[in-house]
Short mmCIF file of C-alpha atoms in Angstrom, two decimals:
data_model
loop_
_atom_site.label_atom_id
_atom_site.label_comp_id
_atom_site.label_asym_id
_atom_site.label_seq_id
_atom_site.Cartn_x
_atom_site.Cartn_y
_atom_site.Cartn_z
CA MET A 1 -15.09 7.23 -20.37
CA ARG A 2 -13.44 4.04 -21.47
CA SER A 3 -10.59 2.77 -19.35
CA ILE A 4 -7.16 3.58 -20.74
CA THR A 5 -3.97 2.01 -19.45
CA LEU A 6 -1.43 4.70 -18.72
CA TYR A 7 2.25 4.23 -19.38
CA LEU A 8 5.19 5.96 -17.75
CA SER A 9 5.91 8.47 -20.49
CA CYS A 10 7.66 11.82 -20.30
CA LEU A 11 7.83 11.21 -16.55
CA LEU A 12 4.15 12.09 -16.03
CA VAL A 13 0.75 10.82 -17.03
CA CYS A 14 -2.60 12.49 -17.62
CA LEU A 15 -5.76 11.53 -19.54
CA ILE A 16 -8.13 14.03 -21.12
CA ALA A 17 -11.89 13.68 -21.24
CA ALA A 18 -12.05 14.71 -24.86
CA CYS A 19 -10.06 11.71 -26.14
CA THR A 20 -11.98 10.24 -29.07
CA SER A 21 -9.34 8.33 -30.99
CA ASN A 22 -9.98 4.60 -31.16
CA ARG A 23 -6.35 3.78 -31.79
CA GLY A 24 -5.19 4.14 -28.16
CA GLN A 25 -1.95 5.79 -29.31
CA PRO A 26 0.21 8.18 -27.22
CA GLU A 27 -1.54 11.20 -28.76
CA ASP A 28 -4.55 10.28 -26.61
CA ILE A 29 -2.52 11.23 -23.52
CA ALA A 30 -2.67 14.82 -22.32
CA SER A 31 0.25 17.05 -23.19
CA ALA A 32 2.75 18.51 -20.75
CA GLU A 33 0.87 21.81 -21.00
CA GLU A 34 -1.93 20.23 -18.96
CA CYS A 35 0.30 18.45 -16.44
CA PRO A 36 3.54 20.12 -15.34
CA GLN A 37 6.76 18.19 -15.88
CA GLU A 38 7.16 17.97 -12.10
CA GLN A 39 4.75 18.55 -9.25
CA THR A 40 5.45 21.85 -7.50
CA VAL A 41 3.06 21.46 -4.56
CA ALA A 42 4.65 19.64 -1.63
CA LEU A 43 2.92 16.60 -0.19
CA LYS A 44 1.74 16.94 3.39
CA PRO A 45 2.56 13.93 5.60
CA GLU A 46 -1.09 13.39 6.51
CA ASN A 47 -1.89 13.04 2.79
CA VAL A 48 0.72 10.30 2.18
CA LYS A 49 -0.24 6.66 2.77
CA LEU A 50 2.01 3.63 3.01
CA LEU A 51 1.27 0.74 0.64
CA SER A 52 2.61 -2.78 0.33
CA LEU A 53 2.81 -3.68 -3.36
CA THR A 54 3.16 -7.25 -4.64
CA GLN A 55 2.49 -9.07 -7.91
CA GLU A 56 -1.18 -9.03 -6.99
CA GLU A 57 -2.87 -5.85 -8.20
CA LEU A 58 -3.69 -3.34 -5.45
CA SER A 59 -6.37 -0.70 -6.02
CA VAL A 60 -6.40 2.63 -4.16
CA SER A 61 -8.83 5.50 -4.55
CA GLY A 62 -9.26 9.03 -3.30
CA ASN A 63 -10.01 12.63 -4.13
CA VAL A 64 -7.57 15.27 -5.35
CA ARG A 65 -8.01 19.02 -5.59
CA LYS A 66 -5.91 21.77 -7.07
CA ASN A 67 -2.95 22.45 -4.76
CA LYS A 68 -3.85 19.44 -2.60
CA PRO A 69 -2.15 16.36 -4.09
CA VAL A 70 -2.40 12.85 -2.67
CA GLY A 71 0.61 10.60 -2.22
CA TYR A 72 1.53 6.97 -1.58
CA THR A 73 4.82 5.31 -0.68
CA PHE A 74 5.91 1.71 -1.17
CA GLU A 75 9.06 -0.33 -0.67
CA ALA A 76 10.53 -2.00 -3.75
CA GLU A 77 13.71 -3.65 -4.93
CA ALA A 78 15.94 -2.84 -7.87
CA GLU A 79 14.93 -4.50 -11.17
CA GLN A 80 11.31 -4.95 -10.14
CA GLU A 81 8.79 -3.81 -12.74
CA LEU A 82 6.06 -1.33 -11.84
CA LYS A 83 2.66 -1.70 -13.46
CA TYR A 84 -0.25 0.69 -12.97
CA GLN A 85 -3.38 2.02 -14.59
CA THR A 86 -6.12 4.57 -14.03
CA ALA A 87 -9.04 5.91 -16.03
CA GLU A 88 -9.42 9.35 -14.48
CA GLU A 89 -8.25 12.78 -15.58
CA VAL A 90 -5.38 13.05 -13.12
CA CYS A 91 -1.63 13.62 -13.24
CA VAL A 92 0.59 10.90 -11.78
CA TRP A 93 4.30 11.12 -10.94
CA PHE A 94 6.58 8.40 -9.57
CA TYR A 95 9.69 9.34 -7.57
CA THR A 96 12.70 7.15 -6.82
CA PRO A 97 14.15 6.78 -3.29
CA ASP A 98 16.56 9.64 -4.03
CA ASN A 99 13.64 11.89 -5.03
CA GLN A 100 14.21 11.73 -8.79
CA LEU A 101 11.40 11.33 -11.31
CA LEU A 102 11.16 7.73 -12.43
CA SER A 103 12.04 6.99 -16.03
CA GLY A 104 10.71 3.72 -17.41
CA THR A 105 8.88 0.90 -15.67
CA VAL A 106 11.87 -1.05 -14.28
CA LEU A 107 12.88 0.30 -10.88
CA PRO A 108 16.54 1.40 -10.75
CA THR A 109 17.28 0.96 -7.05
CA THR A 110 16.06 -0.58 -3.81
CA GLY A 111 14.21 1.66 -1.36
CA LYS A 112 11.04 3.65 -0.76
CA TYR A 113 9.27 5.01 -3.85
CA THR A 114 6.68 7.80 -3.83
CA VAL A 115 3.58 8.17 -5.99
CA GLN A 116 2.03 11.62 -6.30
CA VAL A 117 -1.46 12.17 -7.74
CA ALA A 118 -2.69 15.67 -8.57
CA ILE A 119 -5.00 17.64 -10.83
CA PRO A 120 -4.28 20.98 -12.58
CA GLN A 121 -7.72 22.49 -11.96
CA GLY A 122 -10.80 21.77 -9.85
CA SER A 123 -11.14 18.41 -8.11
CA ALA A 124 -11.68 14.77 -9.08
CA ASN A 125 -12.15 11.32 -7.64
CA PHE A 126 -9.64 8.75 -8.87
CA SER A 127 -8.87 5.04 -8.72
CA LEU A 128 -5.32 3.82 -9.24
CA LYS A 129 -4.29 0.18 -9.67
CA MET A 130 -0.67 -0.83 -9.07
CA SER A 131 1.44 -3.96 -8.80
CA LEU A 132 5.10 -4.99 -8.68
CA GLY A 133 6.70 -7.88 -10.52
CA THR A 134 9.89 -8.92 -12.23
CA LYS A 135 10.69 -8.40 -15.88
CA ASP A 136 10.31 -12.11 -16.58
CA SER A 137 7.55 -12.91 -14.08
CA ALA A 138 4.66 -15.04 -15.24
CA PRO A 139 1.23 -13.40 -15.24
CA ASP A 140 -0.88 -13.73 -12.11
CA LYS A 141 -3.57 -16.34 -12.00
CA SER A 142 -7.06 -15.20 -12.84
CA PRO A 143 -9.42 -14.76 -9.86
CA SER A 144 -11.12 -18.06 -10.72
CA GLU A 145 -7.77 -19.88 -10.56
CA LYS A 146 -6.66 -18.47 -7.23
CA GLU A 147 -7.13 -20.57 -4.15
CA PRO A 148 -9.51 -19.10 -1.56
CA ARG A 149 -7.93 -17.57 1.52
CA LEU A 150 -8.59 -19.78 4.54
CA THR A 151 -9.62 -18.44 7.92
CA THR A 152 -10.00 -20.74 10.89
CA SER A 153 -11.20 -20.47 14.45
CA THR A 154 -7.85 -21.73 15.74
CA THR A 155 -4.28 -20.88 14.90
CA ALA A 156 -2.48 -23.89 13.42
CA LEU A 157 1.24 -23.86 14.08
CA ALA A 158 3.94 -25.42 11.95
CA THR A 159 7.61 -24.97 11.32
CA PRO A 160 8.13 -22.32 8.61
CA GLN A 161 9.98 -23.40 5.50
CA ASN A 162 12.76 -21.47 3.80
CA SER A 163 10.18 -19.38 1.96
CA THR A 164 8.77 -17.96 5.22
CA PRO A 165 8.25 -14.20 4.77
CA ASN A 166 10.44 -11.82 6.70
CA PRO A 167 8.40 -10.88 9.81
CA GLU A 168 9.79 -7.34 9.65
CA LYS A 169 7.90 -6.78 6.40
CA GLU A 170 4.65 -7.92 8.01
CA VAL A 171 4.45 -4.67 9.99
CA ALA A 172 4.37 -2.57 6.81
CA LYS A 173 1.94 -4.99 5.16
CA TYR A 174 -0.43 -4.77 8.11
CA TYR A 175 -0.48 -0.98 8.16
CA SER A 176 -0.86 -0.94 4.38
CA LEU A 177 -4.20 -2.71 4.88
CA ILE A 178 -5.18 -0.10 7.46
CA ASN A 179 -4.14 2.81 5.21
CA THR A 180 -6.27 1.48 2.35
CA GLU A 181 -9.21 0.91 4.74
CA ASN A 182 -9.06 -2.84 4.16
CA TYR A 183 -10.01 -3.43 7.77
CA ARG A 184 -11.45 -6.91 7.27
CA ASP A 185 -8.14 -8.33 6.01
CA GLY A 186 -6.32 -6.39 8.74
CA TRP A 187 -8.59 -8.04 11.33
CA TYR A 188 -7.60 -11.48 10.09
CA LYS A 189 -3.92 -10.57 10.39
CA LEU A 190 -4.51 -10.92 14.16
CA THR A 191 -4.57 -14.28 15.92
CA VAL A 192 -7.86 -15.53 17.30
CA ARG A 193 -6.54 -14.87 20.81
CA LEU A 194 -5.89 -11.20 20.01
CA ARG A 195 -9.19 -10.76 18.16
CA GLU A 196 -11.02 -12.12 21.20
CA GLU A 197 -9.10 -9.99 23.72
CA PRO A 198 -11.96 -8.39 25.75
CA GLU A 199 -10.04 -5.29 26.82
CA LEU A 200 -8.98 -4.44 23.28
CA HIS A 201 -12.02 -5.64 21.35
CA PRO A 202 -15.03 -5.78 23.70
CA LYS A 203 -17.34 -5.66 20.68
CA GLY A 204 -15.11 -7.75 18.44
CA TYR A 205 -14.67 -6.45 14.90
CA ASP A 206 -16.83 -3.38 15.62
CA SER A 207 -14.35 -2.22 18.28
CA TYR A 208 -11.50 -2.76 15.83
CA THR A 209 -13.08 -0.63 13.09
CA GLU A 210 -14.21 2.06 15.55
CA TRP A 211 -10.58 2.61 16.48
CA TRP A 212 -9.04 2.52 13.02
CA THR A 213 -11.62 4.82 11.41
CA GLN A 214 -10.29 7.54 13.74
CA ILE A 215 -6.87 7.21 12.07
CA ASN A 216 -6.24 8.82 8.69
CA ASN A 217 -2.84 7.27 8.02
CA VAL A 218 0.01 5.33 9.64
CA ASP A 219 3.67 5.72 8.71
CA VAL A 220 6.13 2.95 9.60
CA LEU A 221 9.31 4.84 10.45
CA SER A 222 11.52 1.84 11.23
CA THR A 223 11.47 -1.87 12.04
CA SER A 224 13.96 -4.13 13.79
CA LEU A 225 13.88 -7.92 14.05
CA ILE A 226 14.48 -8.80 17.71
CA GLU A 227 14.03 -12.57 17.60
CA GLN A 228 12.84 -15.25 15.18
CA GLU A 229 12.30 -18.92 15.92
CA ALA A 230 10.47 -21.71 14.12
CA GLN A 231 7.00 -20.63 15.20
CA THR A 232 7.40 -17.17 16.70
CA ALA A 233 9.01 -13.84 15.93
CA THR A 234 9.41 -10.47 17.66
CA VAL A 235 9.72 -7.16 15.81
CA ASP A 236 10.16 -3.66 17.24
CA SER A 237 8.80 -0.77 15.21
CA GLU A 238 8.58 3.01 15.33
CA VAL A 239 5.28 4.23 13.88
CA ARG A 240 3.52 7.56 13.45
CA TYR A 241 -0.26 7.87 13.51
CA PHE A 242 -2.08 10.74 11.79
CA THR A 243 -5.55 11.11 13.29
CA GLN A 244 -8.61 12.35 11.43
CA GLY A 245 -8.39 15.49 13.59
CA GLY A 246 -4.87 16.28 12.36
CA ARG A 247 -2.86 15.10 15.39
CA GLN A 248 0.41 13.18 15.02
CA ILE A 249 1.15 10.40 17.51
CA ASN A 250 4.54 8.67 17.59
CA GLN A 251 4.74 5.24 19.21
CA SER A 252 7.37 2.59 19.83
CA LEU A 253 5.74 -0.83 19.56
CA ARG A 254 6.78 -4.45 19.97
CA PHE A 255 4.96 -6.96 17.75
CA SER A 256 4.82 -10.63 18.70
CA PHE A 257 4.08 -12.88 15.71
CA ILE A 258 2.97 -16.51 15.45
CA TRP A 259 3.32 -18.57 12.28
CA ASP A 260 -0.05 -19.76 10.92
CA SER A 261 0.30 -22.74 8.60
CA SER A 262 -3.26 -22.53 7.27
CA SER A 263 -2.71 -19.10 5.73
CA GLU A 264 1.09 -19.55 5.43
CA SER A 265 1.70 -16.17 7.02
CA TRP A 266 2.73 -14.48 10.23
CA LEU A 267 -0.16 -13.41 12.46
CA ILE A 268 0.05 -10.69 15.11
CA ASP A 269 -0.48 -12.23 18.54
CA ARG A 270 0.41 -9.28 20.75
CA VAL A 271 1.30 -5.58 20.42
CA LYS A 272 3.08 -3.93 23.33
CA ARG A 273 3.94 -0.27 23.73
CA LEU A 274 7.62 0.23 24.62
#
């Protein structure tokens, strides 16, 4: 079925397989009789994943069944514009931080937003693409125009400029990579020293993926900036792991970051359990 960009309309979205109109008008979108005005099945914590949305499009995928919706959460600021699209026959709802259905594409307040994906009958695989921008933001560069991401065998240190990202946000970004099974990028969020730590990663990247594939989802409950200097930062965080076996594990962690000038980002150099 041809890909159709979905718009936030009537506070829910659903495509139908029988769409044949070539005009791409709103009548191609399923009616409210097929998707309820509001999802009535509660999301289970183990089925909710934390994302880190930016202007760069992020793609997530999964499987939904009747009475078993899938959810995502992401932090956003007021006046940012939400963009998303999918091509599957699924219902999608967006909820504001105060648990109200989102109306329009411009976010009304700062906080944690929730995305809920469901299906009225049966089951379906889905792929959902999302991004955040500003109302007047310029379009992203095409893939051919983007500079390649650099990875080096050593960590180059430099004094961060005023545009240095908030190290607190790096915790959520890191776990967002884990929650979307983007383990390779998560691996390169660690310094070379940490990647080569024999007790943690005796088999290198294989040890890293063996551990994270046992985890279904990670929720970041809170973060607190303890210290930030020119080249280092320390952040405390409360996190909750949901294992593939259904267990919940709460941990208090201290992240030590080092600024890497080659990638212009904070890298995790040490993680200590408090």
